[in-house]
Coordinates of C-alpha atoms in Angstrom, one line a residue:
X1 CA 0.0 0.0 0.0
X2 CA 1.3 3.5 -0.9
X3 CA 0.6 4.9 2.5
X4 CA 2.5 2.2 4.3
X5 CA 5.6 3.3 2.4
X6 CA 5.0 7.0 3.1
X7 CA 4.5 6.5 6.8
X8 CA 8.0 5.3 7.6
X9 CA 8.7 9.0 8.4
X10 CA 5.7 9.4 10.6
X11 CA 6.4 11.1 14.0
X12 CA 4.3 10.3 17.0
X13 CA 2.6 13.4 18.5
X14 CA 0.1 14.2 21.1
X15 CA -2.5 14.4 18.4
X16 CA -1.8 10.9 17.1
X17 CA -2.0 9.5 20.7
X18 CA -5.3 11.3 21.4
X19 CA -6.9 10.2 18.1
X20 CA -5.8 6.6 18.5
X21 CA -7.4 6.5 22.0
X22 CA -10.5 8.2 20.6
X23 CA -11.0 5.6 17.8
X24 CA -10.8 2.8 20.4
X25 CA -13.9 4.3 22.0
X26 CA -15.9 5.8 19.1
X27 CA -17.2 4.7 15.7
X28 CA -17.0 7.9 13.7
X29 CA -14.4 10.6 14.0
X30 CA -13.2 13.5 11.8
X31 CA -10.2 15.8 11.9
X32 CA -10.0 19.4 11.0
X33 CA -6.9 21.4 10.2
X34 CA -5.3 24.0 7.9
X35 CA -3.6 23.1 4.7
X36 CA -0.9 20.4 5.0
X37 CA -0.7 20.3 8.8
X38 CA -0.5 16.5 8.4
X39 CA -4.0 15.3 9.0
X40 CA -3.9 12.7 6.2
X41 CA -0.7 11.2 7.5
X42 CA -2.1 11.1 11.0
X43 CA -5.3 9.5 10.0
X44 CA -3.6 6.8 7.9
X45 CA -1.2 6.1 10.8
X46 CA -4.1 5.6 13.2
X47 CA -5.9 3.4 10.6
X48 CA -2.9 1.2 9.9
X49 CA -2.3 0.8 13.6
X50 CA -5.8 -0.5 14.1
X51 CA -5.4 -2.7 11.1
X52 CA -2.3 -4.3 12.6
X53 CA -3.4 -4.4 16.2
X54 CA -7.2 -4.9 16.0
X55 CA -7.5 -6.7 12.6
X56 CA -9.6 -4.0 10.9
X57 CA -10.2 -4.0 7.2
X58 CA -9.3 -0.6 5.7
X59 CA -11.3 0.9 2.9
X60 CA -10.1 4.1 1.4
X61 CA -12.9 5.8 -0.4
X62 CA -13.7 9.1 -2.2
X63 CA -17.4 8.5 -3.0
X64 CA -19.7 8.4 0.1
X65 CA -21.9 5.9 -1.7
X66 CA -19.2 3.3 -1.2
X67 CA -19.9 3.4 2.6
X68 CA -23.3 1.9 2.1
X69 CA -22.2 -0.3 -0.8
X70 CA -19.3 -2.0 1.0
X71 CA -20.4 -1.9 4.7
X72 CA -20.5 -5.3 6.4
X73 CA -22.9 -6.5 9.1
X74 CA -20.3 -8.2 11.1
X75 CA -16.7 -7.5 9.9
X76 CA -14.3 -5.1 11.5
X77 CA -14.2 -2.3 9.0
X78 CA -12.8 1.2 8.9
X79 CA -13.7 3.6 6.1
X80 CA -11.2 6.4 5.5
X81 CA -12.3 9.6 3.7
X82 CA -9.6 12.3 3.1
X83 CA -11.1 15.8 2.6
X84 CA -14.6 14.6 3.1
X85 CA -16.3 17.7 1.6
X86 CA -13.7 18.7 -0.9
X87 CA -10.1 19.8 -1.0
X88 CA -9.9 23.3 -2.5
X89 CA -13.7 23.9 -2.6
X90 CA -16.9 22.4 -1.3
X91 CA -18.0 19.5 -3.4
X92 CA -21.8 19.8 -3.9
X93 CA -22.4 16.1 -4.3
X94 CA -20.6 15.2 -1.1
X95 CA -22.5 17.8 1.0
X96 CA -25.8 16.8 -0.6
X97 CA -25.1 13.1 0.1
X98 CA -24.3 13.6 3.8
X99 CA -27.3 15.9 4.2
X100 CA -29.8 13.5 2.7
X101 CA -28.2 10.1 3.3
X102 CA -26.1 10.7 6.3
X103 CA -28.7 9.0 8.5
X104 CA -27.7 5.7 6.8
X105 CA -24.3 5.9 8.5
X106 CA -26.1 6.0 11.9
X107 CA -28.0 2.9 11.0
X108 CA -24.7 1.1 10.0
X109 CA -23.2 2.1 13.3
X110 CA -26.1 0.6 15.2
X111 CA -25.9 -2.6 13.2
X112 CA -22.2 -3.2 13.6
X113 CA -20.3 -2.0 16.6
X114 CA -17.0 -2.7 14.7
X115 CA -17.9 -0.2 12.0
X116 CA -15.7 2.9 12.0
X117 CA -15.2 6.0 9.8
X118 CA -12.1 8.3 9.9
X119 CA -12.5 11.5 7.9
X120 CA -10.5 14.7 7.4
X121 CA -11.6 18.2 6.5
X122 CA -9.8 21.5 6.0
X123 CA -10.9 24.2 8.4
X124 CA -12.3 26.6 5.9
X125 CA -14.3 23.8 4.2
X126 CA -15.6 22.7 7.6
X127 CA -16.9 26.2 8.3
X128 CA -18.6 26.3 5.0
X129 CA -20.9 23.3 5.6
X130 CA -23.6 22.8 8.1
X131 CA -24.8 19.2 8.1
X132 CA -26.4 18.2 11.4
X133 CA -25.9 14.4 10.9
X134 CA -22.1 14.8 10.5
X135 CA -21.4 17.5 13.1
X136 CA -23.6 15.9 15.8
X137 CA -22.6 12.3 15.2
X138 CA -18.9 12.5 14.5
X139 CA -16.4 13.0 17.2
X140 CA -14.5 16.1 16.1
X141 CA -10.9 16.9 16.7
X142 CA -9.4 20.2 15.7
X143 CA -5.7 19.7 15.0
X144 CA -4.9 23.4 15.2
X145 CA -6.5 23.7 18.6
X146 CA -7.4 21.6 21.6
X147 CA -3.8 21.2 22.6
X148 CA -3.2 19.0 19.5
X149 CA -1.0 21.4 17.5
X150 CA 2.5 20.4 16.5
X151 CA 5.1 21.7 19.0
X152 CA 8.4 23.1 18.0
X153 CA 10.1 19.8 19.0
X154 CA 7.5 17.9 16.9
X155 CA 8.3 20.1 13.9
X156 CA 12.0 19.7 14.2
X157 CA 11.7 15.9 14.5
X158 CA 9.5 15.9 11.5
X159 CA 11.9 18.1 9.6
X160 CA 14.8 15.8 10.4
X161 CA 12.9 12.8 9.2
X162 CA 13.0 14.4 5.7
X163 CA 16.2 16.5 5.8
X164 CA 19.6 16.4 7.6
X165 CA 19.9 17.7 11.2
X166 CA 22.3 20.3 9.8
X167 CA 19.7 21.7 7.5
X168 CA 16.9 21.9 10.1
X169 CA 19.2 23.3 12.8
X170 CA 19.7 26.4 10.6
X171 CA 16.1 27.4 11.2
X172 CA 15.3 29.4 14.3
X173 CA 12.1 29.0 16.3
X174 CA 10.3 31.8 14.5
X175 CA 10.8 30.1 11.1
X176 CA 10.0 26.6 12.4
X177 CA 6.7 27.8 13.9
X178 CA 5.8 30.2 11.1
X179 CA 3.7 28.0 8.9
X180 CA 1.3 25.2 9.6
X181 CA 2.4 23.4 6.4
X182 CA 6.0 22.9 7.5
X183 CA 5.8 19.1 6.9
X184 CA 5.0 19.6 3.2
X185 CA 7.7 22.2 2.8
X186 CA 10.2 19.7 4.3
X187 CA 8.9 16.9 1.9
X188 CA 9.2 19.3 -1.1
X189 CA 12.6 20.7 -0.3
X190 CA 15.6 20.1 -2.6
X191 CA 19.2 21.1 -2.2
X192 CA 19.1 22.2 -5.8
X193 CA 16.8 25.2 -5.0
X194 CA 18.2 28.7 -5.6
X195 CA 17.0 30.0 -2.2
X196 CA 18.9 29.4 1.0
X197 CA 17.4 27.1 3.5
X198 CA 16.1 30.0 5.7
X199 CA 14.7 31.8 2.7
X200 CA 12.9 28.7 1.5
X201 CA 11.2 28.1 4.8
X202 CA 10.6 31.8 5.6
X203 CA 9.1 32.8 2.3
X204 CA 7.8 29.8 0.4
X205 CA 6.6 31.7 -2.7
X206 CA 6.5 28.7 -5.0
X207 CA 4.4 26.6 -2.7
X208 CA 2.0 29.5 -2.0
X209 CA 1.7 30.3 -5.8
X210 CA 0.9 26.7 -6.6
X211 CA -1.8 26.6 -3.8
X212 CA -3.4 29.9 -5.0
X213 CA -3.5 28.5 -8.6
X214 CA -5.4 25.5 -7.3
X215 CA -8.0 27.8 -5.7
X216 CA -8.2 29.8 -8.8
X217 CA -9.1 26.7 -10.9
X218 CA -12.1 26.1 -8.7
X219 CA -13.4 29.7 -9.0
X220 CA -14.7 29.1 -5.4
X221 CA -15.6 32.0 -3.1
X222 CA -12.5 31.2 -1.0
X223 CA -10.3 32.3 -3.9
X224 CA -12.2 35.6 -4.2
X225 CA -12.0 36.0 -0.4
X226 CA -8.2 35.6 -0.7
X227 CA -8.1 38.2 -3.5
X228 CA -10.1 40.6 -1.3
X229 CA -7.6 40.2 1.5
X230 CA -4.7 41.0 -0.8
X231 CA -6.5 44.1 -2.2
X232 CA -7.3 45.2 1.3
X233 CA -3.8 44.6 2.6
X234 CA -5.1 41.9 5.0
X235 CA -7.3 44.5 6.7
X236 CA -10.9 43.7 6.0
X237 CA -13.5 45.1 8.4
X238 CA -16.8 43.3 8.8
X239 CA -18.8 46.5 8.7
X240 CA -17.4 47.3 5.3
X241 CA -19.0 44.3 3.8
X242 CA -22.3 43.7 5.6
X243 CA -24.4 40.7 4.7

C-alpha cells in the first residue's frame, strides 16, 4: 500500500496518541486542520495501527456511496475519507449526500459496533458546511486547537525525518513555527533550489503560488476572499462588507 511506504517518516505526536485513543472508543471521527498540517498522515497512521493491532479491514474511499455499498454487518471495517467535503472547494455532491443520506451511517453504526469511519476536512471547508448528521454524530478533533498542535520539538523531529539535522538546525524558532504546512515544505525541499534554507522556509513563494492556482481553478468563493484580503492589505472590516 502506498501509504505504508510514506508513513515510515511518521512522527508520534500528542494528536496521534489522542486520536488513537478516541478511535478505540468511538465509531466515527473526523479531523479538521489547515492546509498540509499533516491530517492525512495522522489518519492513515491511526488506521494502519488499528489494522495491525485490531485486525480492521481498511477501505479508502472518495465516494460516500461506497460506505453503504461495502459496509458489512459483522466484519471489523474502517472507512477512510480524506477531505470529506472537498479539498480546495466544497463538493456539492458530497455535501448533498451527507445531508440527505447521512442517517444511513447512523444505521450502520447501530448494526455493527465494529464499523468505523475516519474522515478529514480542512478548516475553511468545515466552516462552509452545516450538516447536522455529521457535526452531531462525528467525534470532532481540531488539529490546530485543543492542545493538538505540533510543538516546536515535533516540527524539528518531522523536519529531520526528511532532511539532515544540519539543515533543520539552521532554522530558528520563528521560522520553524511560522507556517502550519511545514511538513509539506520539508517533503518538497531540494538542495538544488536557488534559495537558502532559511529563505525557502521563511518565504515559500513557489508553494503558495501553486496553492493559489489550485484555488483559482475552482473559482470558489474562497479564492475571491483571498483576493479581497490581498487588495485590502489583509485588513478587511466586517462593517465594510455587511451581509
